[in-house]
Amino acid sequence: VAEKPAIKDITVKGAKGLSKNSVKDEMNLKEKDFFDELKVREDLVKITDKYHEKGYIDATADYQVRYDTAASLAYLTINVAEGNRAQVAAVEIAGAAGFKKSKLLGEMKNTPKNTYAPQDLDADYKALETYYRNNGYADYKMTSSSVSFNDNRSSVTLHIVISEGNRQRFGATFFAGNTVYMPSEFEPDIAYRRGTIYTQETFDDTLHAIQDRYANKGYLKAAIVPEKTLNAKTGETDITFNITENSPI
């Protein structure tokens, strides 16, 4: 059995976009710790992830270690290849007609002149969906998305294609399959008013309130499937809550 060598010194090379201390701060291994190759490789992943968050999407990190066997010491060197820092050059949103582009960009983090943050893309797409659905567009969908870079990968353009659908207002509310409760008993659960602009949040609040009402009587397995139908006469969206109560627990 041989004792692992202790880390005498950690040197960082190639770091410019991040300070050497910032790179070290991402590491679990510190000076005076025992050298562990598995932990070093885990630290390399953390370092590159930090660089990617800062827009250095091509950044890589590797390490070298020199041993002083007589003193049972290790000298660790972290080598960083940063690459170029990418900035968002443009965001193209095809299919957007209901709102100004500036308003939509206000919901996103990846916007022109900001550092490209690929880890925030999914949140940006979700933010657009939430904004549309909370402002009447219940059928909003993002049909495609992609990113393109310039030759040296220092700037990126986001391409988003959306389908807005029609702007909707809440219509009449119906219930089907309910035997435990009368339709009138659900009235306190309905968070929206007929004729108001459709918002996903108030619709979700209504659905959860109905589920909670059933749960309060032990119907934890009650299944509620909403069905939205455009009323050609009123121009509103009627909603039917199809309920399968199942047995109480």
PDB file of C-alpha atoms in Angstrom:
ATOM      1  CA  VAL A   1       0.000   0.000   0.000  1.00  0.00           C
ATOM      2  CA  ALA A   2       1.376   3.392  -1.022  1.00  0.00           C
ATOM      3  CA  GLU A   3       0.085   6.722   0.239  1.00  0.00           C
ATOM      4  CA  LYS A   4      -1.200   9.078  -2.461  1.00  0.00           C
ATOM      5  CA  PRO A   5       1.034  12.125  -3.007  1.00  0.00           C
ATOM      6  CA  ALA A   6      -0.188  15.427  -1.611  1.00  0.00           C
ATOM      7  CA  ILE A   7      -0.738  18.321  -4.019  1.00  0.00           C
ATOM      8  CA  LYS A   8       2.001  20.839  -3.357  1.00  0.00           C
ATOM      9  CA  ASP A   9       0.992  23.388  -5.982  1.00  0.00           C
ATOM     10  CA  ILE A  10      -1.771  23.973  -8.576  1.00  0.00           C
ATOM     11  CA  THR A  11      -0.801  26.065 -11.606  1.00  0.00           C
ATOM     12  CA  VAL A  12      -3.314  27.356 -14.169  1.00  0.00           C
ATOM     13  CA  LYS A  13      -2.139  28.108 -17.722  1.00  0.00           C
ATOM     14  CA  GLY A  14      -4.030  29.642 -20.645  1.00  0.00           C
ATOM     15  CA  ALA A  15      -6.702  31.375 -18.547  1.00  0.00           C
ATOM     16  CA  LYS A  16      -7.456  34.919 -19.712  1.00  0.00           C
ATOM     17  CA  GLY A  17     -11.237  35.193 -19.881  1.00  0.00           C
ATOM     18  CA  LEU A  18     -11.410  33.881 -16.326  1.00  0.00           C
ATOM     19  CA  SER A  19      -8.843  34.663 -13.666  1.00  0.00           C
ATOM     20  CA  LYS A  20      -6.603  31.864 -12.465  1.00  0.00           C
ATOM     21  CA  ASN A  21      -8.227  32.073  -9.051  1.00  0.00           C
ATOM     22  CA  SER A  22     -11.684  31.760 -10.648  1.00  0.00           C
ATOM     23  CA  VAL A  23     -10.558  28.557 -12.346  1.00  0.00           C
ATOM     24  CA  LYS A  24      -9.230  27.206  -9.048  1.00  0.00           C
ATOM     25  CA  ASP A  25     -12.496  28.134  -7.322  1.00  0.00           C
ATOM     26  CA  GLU A  26     -14.329  25.720  -9.632  1.00  0.00           C
ATOM     27  CA  MET A  27     -12.157  22.841  -8.448  1.00  0.00           C
ATOM     28  CA  ASN A  28     -12.879  20.529  -5.538  1.00  0.00           C
ATOM     29  CA  LEU A  29      -9.226  19.543  -5.371  1.00  0.00           C
ATOM     30  CA  LYS A  30      -7.125  22.070  -3.482  1.00  0.00           C
ATOM     31  CA  GLU A  31      -3.486  22.395  -2.577  1.00  0.00           C
ATOM     32  CA  LYS A  32      -2.513  20.037   0.288  1.00  0.00           C
ATOM     33  CA  ASP A  33      -5.248  17.564  -0.759  1.00  0.00           C
ATOM     34  CA  PHE A  34      -4.161  14.089  -1.831  1.00  0.00           C
ATOM     35  CA  PHE A  35      -3.963  13.800  -5.617  1.00  0.00           C
ATOM     36  CA  ASP A  36      -6.898  11.886  -7.135  1.00  0.00           C
ATOM     37  CA  GLU A  37      -7.147  11.455 -10.899  1.00  0.00           C
ATOM     38  CA  LEU A  38     -10.915  10.907 -10.839  1.00  0.00           C
ATOM     39  CA  LYS A  39     -11.448  14.160  -8.924  1.00  0.00           C
ATOM     40  CA  VAL A  40      -9.208  16.035 -11.356  1.00  0.00           C
ATOM     41  CA  ARG A  41     -11.283  14.868 -14.303  1.00  0.00           C
ATOM     42  CA  GLU A  42     -14.454  15.908 -12.510  1.00  0.00           C
ATOM     43  CA  ASP A  43     -12.880  19.326 -11.922  1.00  0.00           C
ATOM     44  CA  LEU A  44     -12.027  19.654 -15.618  1.00  0.00           C
ATOM     45  CA  VAL A  45     -15.713  19.218 -16.455  1.00  0.00           C
ATOM     46  CA  LYS A  46     -16.649  21.909 -13.949  1.00  0.00           C
ATOM     47  CA  ILE A  47     -14.053  24.279 -15.378  1.00  0.00           C
ATOM     48  CA  THR A  48     -15.232  23.843 -18.968  1.00  0.00           C
ATOM     49  CA  ASP A  49     -18.866  24.211 -17.885  1.00  0.00           C
ATOM     50  CA  LYS A  50     -17.980  27.531 -16.259  1.00  0.00           C
ATOM     51  CA  TYR A  51     -16.305  28.708 -19.435  1.00  0.00           C
ATOM     52  CA  HIS A  52     -19.320  27.670 -21.496  1.00  0.00           C
ATOM     53  CA  GLU A  53     -21.552  29.708 -19.169  1.00  0.00           C
ATOM     54  CA  LYS A  54     -19.341  32.722 -19.884  1.00  0.00           C
ATOM     55  CA  GLY A  55     -19.713  32.299 -23.640  1.00  0.00           C
ATOM     56  CA  TYR A  56     -16.500  30.377 -24.364  1.00  0.00           C
ATOM     57  CA  ILE A  57     -18.396  27.567 -26.051  1.00  0.00           C
ATOM     58  CA  ASP A  58     -15.311  25.820 -27.459  1.00  0.00           C
ATOM     59  CA  ALA A  59     -13.273  25.956 -24.250  1.00  0.00           C
ATOM     60  CA  THR A  60     -11.464  22.781 -23.190  1.00  0.00           C
ATOM     61  CA  ALA A  61      -9.299  21.908 -20.211  1.00  0.00           C
ATOM     62  CA  ASP A  62      -6.692  19.255 -19.547  1.00  0.00           C
ATOM     63  CA  TYR A  63      -4.101  18.598 -16.869  1.00  0.00           C
ATOM     64  CA  GLN A  64      -0.501  17.527 -16.300  1.00  0.00           C
ATOM     65  CA  VAL A  65       0.978  16.227 -13.075  1.00  0.00           C
ATOM     66  CA  ARG A  66       4.606  16.028 -11.973  1.00  0.00           C
ATOM     67  CA  TYR A  67       5.546  13.822  -9.049  1.00  0.00           C
ATOM     68  CA  ASP A  68       8.235  14.243  -6.420  1.00  0.00           C
ATOM     69  CA  THR A  69       8.337  10.622  -5.319  1.00  0.00           C
ATOM     70  CA  ALA A  70      10.936  11.200  -2.621  1.00  0.00           C
ATOM     71  CA  ALA A  71       8.764  13.790  -0.874  1.00  0.00           C
ATOM     72  CA  SER A  72       5.465  12.147  -1.910  1.00  0.00           C
ATOM     73  CA  LEU A  73       4.291  15.390  -3.521  1.00  0.00           C
ATOM     74  CA  ALA A  74       2.439  16.215  -6.735  1.00  0.00           C
ATOM     75  CA  TYR A  75       2.580  19.400  -8.810  1.00  0.00           C
ATOM     76  CA  LEU A  76      -0.646  19.844 -10.784  1.00  0.00           C
ATOM     77  CA  THR A  77      -0.976  22.022 -13.897  1.00  0.00           C
ATOM     78  CA  ILE A  78      -4.372  22.873 -15.419  1.00  0.00           C
ATOM     79  CA  ASN A  79      -4.117  23.782 -19.111  1.00  0.00           C
ATOM     80  CA  VAL A  80      -7.015  25.786 -20.536  1.00  0.00           C
ATOM     81  CA  ALA A  81      -7.741  26.408 -24.221  1.00  0.00           C
ATOM     82  CA  GLU A  82     -10.426  29.091 -24.133  1.00  0.00           C
ATOM     83  CA  GLY A  83     -11.240  29.709 -27.787  1.00  0.00           C
ATOM     84  CA  ASN A  84     -13.314  32.748 -28.737  1.00  0.00           C
ATOM     85  CA  ARG A  85     -16.047  34.216 -26.611  1.00  0.00           C
ATOM     86  CA  ALA A  86     -19.349  34.117 -28.508  1.00  0.00           C
ATOM     87  CA  GLN A  87     -21.762  37.032 -28.503  1.00  0.00           C
ATOM     88  CA  VAL A  88     -25.356  37.009 -29.720  1.00  0.00           C
ATOM     89  CA  ALA A  89     -25.430  38.911 -33.019  1.00  0.00           C
ATOM     90  CA  ALA A  90     -29.142  38.551 -33.784  1.00  0.00           C
ATOM     91  CA  VAL A  91     -32.317  36.720 -32.822  1.00  0.00           C
ATOM     92  CA  GLU A  92     -34.664  35.910 -35.691  1.00  0.00           C
ATOM     93  CA  ILE A  93     -38.241  35.004 -34.716  1.00  0.00           C
ATOM     94  CA  ALA A  94     -40.254  33.892 -37.731  1.00  0.00           C
ATOM     95  CA  GLY A  95     -44.037  33.801 -37.401  1.00  0.00           C
ATOM     96  CA  ALA A  96     -44.282  36.474 -34.699  1.00  0.00           C
ATOM     97  CA  ALA A  97     -47.110  38.898 -35.455  1.00  0.00           C
ATOM     98  CA  GLY A  98     -49.043  39.327 -32.213  1.00  0.00           C
ATOM     99  CA  PHE A  99     -46.297  41.210 -30.350  1.00  0.00           C
ATOM    100  CA  LYS A 100     -43.394  43.474 -31.187  1.00  0.00           C
ATOM    101  CA  LYS A 101     -40.060  41.713 -31.439  1.00  0.00           C
ATOM    102  CA  SER A 102     -38.606  43.964 -28.727  1.00  0.00           C
ATOM    103  CA  LYS A 103     -41.292  42.743 -26.326  1.00  0.00           C
ATOM    104  CA  LEU A 104     -40.488  39.106 -27.044  1.00  0.00           C
ATOM    105  CA  LEU A 105     -36.749  39.698 -26.652  1.00  0.00           C
ATOM    106  CA  GLY A 106     -37.492  41.218 -23.257  1.00  0.00           C
ATOM    107  CA  GLU A 107     -38.541  37.742 -22.103  1.00  0.00           C
ATOM    108  CA  MET A 108     -35.214  36.181 -23.115  1.00  0.00           C
ATOM    109  CA  LYS A 109     -31.658  36.142 -21.766  1.00  0.00           C
ATOM    110  CA  ASN A 110     -29.969  35.382 -25.098  1.00  0.00           C
ATOM    111  CA  THR A 111     -30.452  38.733 -26.804  1.00  0.00           C
ATOM    112  CA  PRO A 112     -28.292  40.776 -29.232  1.00  0.00           C
ATOM    113  CA  LYS A 113     -25.041  42.186 -27.800  1.00  0.00           C
ATOM    114  CA  ASN A 114     -25.192  39.831 -24.811  1.00  0.00           C
ATOM    115  CA  THR A 115     -22.840  36.911 -24.241  1.00  0.00           C
ATOM    116  CA  TYR A 116     -24.203  33.719 -25.770  1.00  0.00           C
ATOM    117  CA  ALA A 117     -25.437  31.405 -23.011  1.00  0.00           C
ATOM    118  CA  PRO A 118     -26.400  28.016 -24.485  1.00  0.00           C
ATOM    119  CA  GLN A 119     -27.423  26.738 -21.046  1.00  0.00           C
ATOM    120  CA  ASP A 120     -30.244  29.344 -21.041  1.00  0.00           C
ATOM    121  CA  LEU A 121     -31.718  28.457 -24.435  1.00  0.00           C
ATOM    122  CA  ASP A 122     -34.351  26.060 -23.111  1.00  0.00           C
ATOM    123  CA  ALA A 123     -35.399  28.635 -20.510  1.00  0.00           C
ATOM    124  CA  ASP A 124     -35.652  31.278 -23.250  1.00  0.00           C
ATOM    125  CA  TYR A 125     -37.878  29.054 -25.369  1.00  0.00           C
ATOM    126  CA  LYS A 126     -40.048  28.300 -22.329  1.00  0.00           C
ATOM    127  CA  ALA A 127     -40.262  32.016 -21.499  1.00  0.00           C
ATOM    128  CA  LEU A 128     -41.636  32.755 -24.977  1.00  0.00           C
ATOM    129  CA  GLU A 129     -44.210  29.988 -24.613  1.00  0.00           C
ATOM    130  CA  THR A 130     -45.271  31.247 -21.184  1.00  0.00           C
ATOM    131  CA  TYR A 131     -45.587  34.828 -22.434  1.00  0.00           C
ATOM    132  CA  TYR A 132     -47.751  33.855 -25.393  1.00  0.00           C
ATOM    133  CA  ARG A 133     -49.980  31.496 -23.426  1.00  0.00           C
ATOM    134  CA  ASN A 134     -50.506  34.024 -20.666  1.00  0.00           C
ATOM    135  CA  ASN A 135     -51.583  36.607 -23.238  1.00  0.00           C
ATOM    136  CA  GLY A 136     -54.298  34.755 -25.109  1.00  0.00           C
ATOM    137  CA  TYR A 137     -52.389  32.420 -27.414  1.00  0.00           C
ATOM    138  CA  ALA A 138     -53.380  29.032 -25.994  1.00  0.00           C
ATOM    139  CA  ASP A 139     -52.276  27.150 -29.133  1.00  0.00           C
ATOM    140  CA  TYR A 140     -48.799  28.694 -29.349  1.00  0.00           C
ATOM    141  CA  LYS A 141     -46.059  26.310 -30.499  1.00  0.00           C
ATOM    142  CA  MET A 142     -42.403  26.627 -31.383  1.00  0.00           C
ATOM    143  CA  THR A 143     -42.015  24.609 -34.570  1.00  0.00           C
ATOM    144  CA  SER A 144     -38.217  24.768 -34.882  1.00  0.00           C
ATOM    145  CA  SER A 145     -35.086  26.377 -33.477  1.00  0.00           C
ATOM    146  CA  SER A 146     -31.424  26.472 -34.442  1.00  0.00           C
ATOM    147  CA  VAL A 147     -28.231  28.468 -33.973  1.00  0.00           C
ATOM    148  CA  SER A 148     -25.599  29.488 -36.515  1.00  0.00           C
ATOM    149  CA  PHE A 149     -22.085  30.836 -35.953  1.00  0.00           C
ATOM    150  CA  ASN A 150     -19.729  33.024 -37.939  1.00  0.00           C
ATOM    151  CA  ASP A 151     -16.446  31.590 -39.213  1.00  0.00           C
ATOM    152  CA  ASN A 152     -14.425  32.057 -36.026  1.00  0.00           C
ATOM    153  CA  ARG A 153     -17.408  31.229 -33.763  1.00  0.00           C
ATOM    154  CA  SER A 154     -17.289  34.605 -32.024  1.00  0.00           C
ATOM    155  CA  SER A 155     -20.888  35.512 -32.818  1.00  0.00           C
ATOM    156  CA  VAL A 156     -24.094  33.525 -32.994  1.00  0.00           C
ATOM    157  CA  THR A 157     -27.527  34.034 -34.538  1.00  0.00           C
ATOM    158  CA  LEU A 158     -30.585  32.369 -33.042  1.00  0.00           C
ATOM    159  CA  HIS A 159     -33.274  31.180 -35.450  1.00  0.00           C
ATOM    160  CA  ILE A 160     -36.726  30.542 -33.950  1.00  0.00           C
ATOM    161  CA  VAL A 161     -39.857  29.608 -35.899  1.00  0.00           C
ATOM    162  CA  ILE A 162     -43.166  29.833 -34.053  1.00  0.00           C
ATOM    163  CA  SER A 163     -46.854  29.276 -34.714  1.00  0.00           C
ATOM    164  CA  GLU A 164     -48.902  31.741 -32.689  1.00  0.00           C
ATOM    165  CA  GLY A 165     -52.407  30.492 -33.433  1.00  0.00           C
ATOM    166  CA  ASN A 166     -55.358  32.784 -32.768  1.00  0.00           C
ATOM    167  CA  ARG A 167     -55.711  34.969 -29.709  1.00  0.00           C
ATOM    168  CA  GLN A 168     -58.444  33.508 -27.539  1.00  0.00           C
ATOM    169  CA  ARG A 169     -60.896  34.557 -24.841  1.00  0.00           C
ATOM    170  CA  PHE A 170     -62.400  32.312 -22.200  1.00  0.00           C
ATOM    171  CA  GLY A 171     -65.887  31.096 -23.094  1.00  0.00           C
ATOM    172  CA  ALA A 172     -68.384  28.863 -21.339  1.00  0.00           C
ATOM    173  CA  THR A 173     -67.265  26.146 -18.917  1.00  0.00           C
ATOM    174  CA  PHE A 174     -68.768  22.661 -18.867  1.00  0.00           C
ATOM    175  CA  PHE A 175     -68.207  19.495 -16.817  1.00  0.00           C
ATOM    176  CA  ALA A 176     -68.666  15.872 -17.901  1.00  0.00           C
ATOM    177  CA  GLY A 177     -68.379  12.632 -15.935  1.00  0.00           C
ATOM    178  CA  ASN A 178     -68.820  14.247 -12.512  1.00  0.00           C
ATOM    179  CA  THR A 179     -71.071  12.472  -9.982  1.00  0.00           C
ATOM    180  CA  VAL A 180     -69.447  13.376  -6.669  1.00  0.00           C
ATOM    181  CA  TYR A 181     -69.963  17.106  -7.225  1.00  0.00           C
ATOM    182  CA  MET A 182     -72.630  19.132  -8.977  1.00  0.00           C
ATOM    183  CA  PRO A 183     -71.384  21.566 -11.658  1.00  0.00           C
ATOM    184  CA  SER A 184     -72.352  24.511  -9.447  1.00  0.00           C
ATOM    185  CA  GLU A 185     -69.994  23.277  -6.728  1.00  0.00           C
ATOM    186  CA  PHE A 186     -67.036  23.879  -9.043  1.00  0.00           C
ATOM    187  CA  GLU A 187     -67.805  27.584  -9.430  1.00  0.00           C
ATOM    188  CA  PRO A 188     -65.389  28.700  -6.638  1.00  0.00           C
ATOM    189  CA  ASP A 189     -62.627  26.795  -8.433  1.00  0.00           C
ATOM    190  CA  ILE A 190     -62.934  28.673 -11.720  1.00  0.00           C
ATOM    191  CA  ALA A 191     -60.206  31.334 -11.629  1.00  0.00           C
ATOM    192  CA  TYR A 192     -61.140  32.999 -14.929  1.00  0.00           C
ATOM    193  CA  ARG A 193     -64.136  34.970 -16.139  1.00  0.00           C
ATOM    194  CA  ARG A 194     -65.928  34.449 -19.388  1.00  0.00           C
ATOM    195  CA  GLY A 195     -64.883  36.972 -22.035  1.00  0.00           C
ATOM    196  CA  THR A 196     -61.441  37.684 -20.581  1.00  0.00           C
ATOM    197  CA  ILE A 197     -58.206  37.017 -22.478  1.00  0.00           C
ATOM    198  CA  TYR A 198     -57.030  33.419 -22.092  1.00  0.00           C
ATOM    199  CA  THR A 199     -54.104  33.001 -19.723  1.00  0.00           C
ATOM    200  CA  GLN A 200     -52.423  29.677 -19.055  1.00  0.00           C
ATOM    201  CA  GLU A 201     -51.810  30.517 -15.396  1.00  0.00           C
ATOM    202  CA  THR A 202     -55.494  31.038 -14.544  1.00  0.00           C
ATOM    203  CA  PHE A 203     -56.433  27.965 -16.550  1.00  0.00           C
ATOM    204  CA  ASP A 204     -53.851  25.881 -14.638  1.00  0.00           C
ATOM    205  CA  ASP A 205     -55.058  27.340 -11.333  1.00  0.00           C
ATOM    206  CA  THR A 206     -58.583  26.212 -12.194  1.00  0.00           C
ATOM    207  CA  LEU A 207     -57.478  22.705 -13.097  1.00  0.00           C
ATOM    208  CA  HIS A 208     -55.463  22.350  -9.879  1.00  0.00           C
ATOM    209  CA  ALA A 209     -58.362  23.645  -7.779  1.00  0.00           C
ATOM    210  CA  ILE A 210     -60.705  20.998  -9.249  1.00  0.00           C
ATOM    211  CA  GLN A 211     -58.114  18.294  -8.594  1.00  0.00           C
ATOM    212  CA  ASP A 212     -57.700  19.509  -5.001  1.00  0.00           C
ATOM    213  CA  ARG A 213     -61.468  19.426  -4.485  1.00  0.00           C
ATOM    214  CA  TYR A 214     -61.544  15.759  -5.462  1.00  0.00           C
ATOM    215  CA  ALA A 215     -58.450  14.996  -3.393  1.00  0.00           C
ATOM    216  CA  ASN A 216     -60.126  16.465  -0.318  1.00  0.00           C
ATOM    217  CA  LYS A 217     -62.704  13.680  -0.551  1.00  0.00           C
ATOM    218  CA  GLY A 218     -60.121  10.953  -1.139  1.00  0.00           C
ATOM    219  CA  TYR A 219     -60.350  10.836  -4.946  1.00  0.00           C
ATOM    220  CA  LEU A 220     -56.596  10.991  -5.430  1.00  0.00           C
ATOM    221  CA  LYS A 221     -56.784   9.076  -8.702  1.00  0.00           C
ATOM    222  CA  ALA A 222     -59.381  11.354 -10.289  1.00  0.00           C
ATOM    223  CA  ALA A 223     -58.356  12.141 -13.872  1.00  0.00           C
ATOM    224  CA  ILE A 224     -59.372  15.495 -15.344  1.00  0.00           C
ATOM    225  CA  VAL A 225     -58.849  16.045 -19.059  1.00  0.00           C
ATOM    226  CA  PRO A 226     -59.760  19.527 -20.324  1.00  0.00           C
ATOM    227  CA  GLU A 227     -61.077  19.932 -23.858  1.00  0.00           C
ATOM    228  CA  LYS A 228     -60.993  23.345 -25.569  1.00  0.00           C
ATOM    229  CA  THR A 229     -63.433  24.132 -28.370  1.00  0.00           C
ATOM    230  CA  LEU A 230     -63.701  27.339 -30.382  1.00  0.00           C
ATOM    231  CA  ASN A 231     -67.305  28.570 -30.330  1.00  0.00           C
ATOM    232  CA  ALA A 232     -68.052  29.848 -33.824  1.00  0.00           C
ATOM    233  CA  LYS A 233     -70.987  31.957 -32.616  1.00  0.00           C
ATOM    234  CA  THR A 234     -69.287  33.772 -29.751  1.00  0.00           C
ATOM    235  CA  GLY A 235     -65.711  33.607 -30.995  1.00  0.00           C
ATOM    236  CA  GLU A 236     -64.712  32.421 -27.530  1.00  0.00           C
ATOM    237  CA  THR A 237     -63.023  29.219 -26.418  1.00  0.00           C
ATOM    238  CA  ASP A 238     -65.381  26.952 -24.493  1.00  0.00           C
ATOM    239  CA  ILE A 239     -63.774  24.538 -22.050  1.00  0.00           C
ATOM    240  CA  THR A 240     -65.116  21.143 -21.019  1.00  0.00           C
ATOM    241  CA  PHE A 241     -63.503  19.363 -18.082  1.00  0.00           C
ATOM    242  CA  ASN A 242     -63.901  15.635 -18.740  1.00  0.00           C
ATOM    243  CA  ILE A 243     -63.670  13.895 -15.390  1.00  0.00           C
ATOM    244  CA  THR A 244     -62.971  10.256 -14.630  1.00  0.00           C
ATOM    245  CA  GLU A 245     -63.450  10.093 -10.893  1.00  0.00           C
ATOM    246  CA  ASN A 246     -62.246   6.530 -10.194  1.00  0.00           C
ATOM    247  CA  SER A 247     -62.571   5.105  -6.686  1.00  0.00           C
ATOM    248  CA  PRO A 248     -61.676   7.027  -3.525  1.00  0.00           C
ATOM    249  CA  ILE A 249     -58.675   5.937  -1.489  1.00  0.00           C
TER     250      ILE A 249
END
